[in-house]
Amino acid sequence: MTFIITDPCLETKDTACVDVCPVDCIHPKKDEPEFEQATMLYIHPEECIDCGACV
């Protein structure tokens, strides 16, 4: 099962979840070129290990 980003984080780029992710599967990160244009963050399903740290 893969986690999805829902209502509390829609249309925001709060990177608190990025900071706790042990496998860096939440994109775009602050250092990625897409970060400035992105309206929200996304969880890459193939990288996610379903640890629940971001919840």
Coordinates of C-alpha atoms in Angstrom, one line a residue:
M1 CA 0.0 0.0 0.0
T2 CA 1.3 3.4 -0.9
F3 CA 0.4 6.6 1.1
I4 CA -1.1 9.5 -0.6
I5 CA -1.0 13.2 0.3
T6 CA -4.5 14.3 1.3
D7 CA -6.5 17.4 2.4
P8 CA -4.2 18.8 5.1
C9 CA -1.3 19.1 2.7
L10 CA -3.0 19.8 -0.6
E11 CA -1.9 23.0 -2.3
T12 CA 1.0 23.4 0.2
K13 CA 4.6 22.5 0.1
D14 CA 5.2 21.9 3.8
T15 CA 8.3 19.7 3.8
A16 CA 7.9 18.3 7.4
C17 CA 7.1 14.9 5.8
V18 CA 10.2 15.1 3.6
D19 CA 12.4 15.6 6.6
V20 CA 11.2 12.4 8.3
C21 CA 11.1 10.1 5.2
P22 CA 13.9 7.5 5.6
V23 CA 14.0 6.8 1.8
D24 CA 13.5 10.3 0.4
C25 CA 10.5 9.2 -1.7
I26 CA 8.6 12.6 -1.5
H27 CA 9.2 14.9 -4.4
P28 CA 10.1 17.5 -5.5
K29 CA 12.6 18.2 -2.8
K30 CA 13.7 21.8 -2.1
D31 CA 16.9 21.2 -4.1
E32 CA 15.1 19.9 -7.2
P33 CA 14.5 22.3 -10.0
E34 CA 10.7 21.4 -10.0
F35 CA 10.2 22.6 -6.4
E36 CA 9.5 26.2 -7.2
Q37 CA 6.8 25.5 -9.8
A38 CA 5.2 22.6 -7.9
T39 CA 1.9 23.3 -6.1
M40 CA 2.2 20.3 -3.9
L41 CA 4.5 17.3 -3.1
Y42 CA 4.1 13.8 -4.4
I43 CA 5.0 10.3 -3.0
H44 CA 6.9 8.2 -5.5
P45 CA 5.2 4.8 -5.2
E46 CA 8.1 2.7 -6.3
E47 CA 10.4 4.4 -3.7
C48 CA 8.0 4.4 -0.8
I49 CA 8.5 1.6 1.7
D50 CA 5.2 2.1 3.5
C51 CA 6.9 3.0 6.8
G52 CA 4.2 5.5 7.8
A53 CA 6.8 8.1 9.1
C54 CA 5.1 10.8 6.9
V55 CA 1.7 10.3 8.4

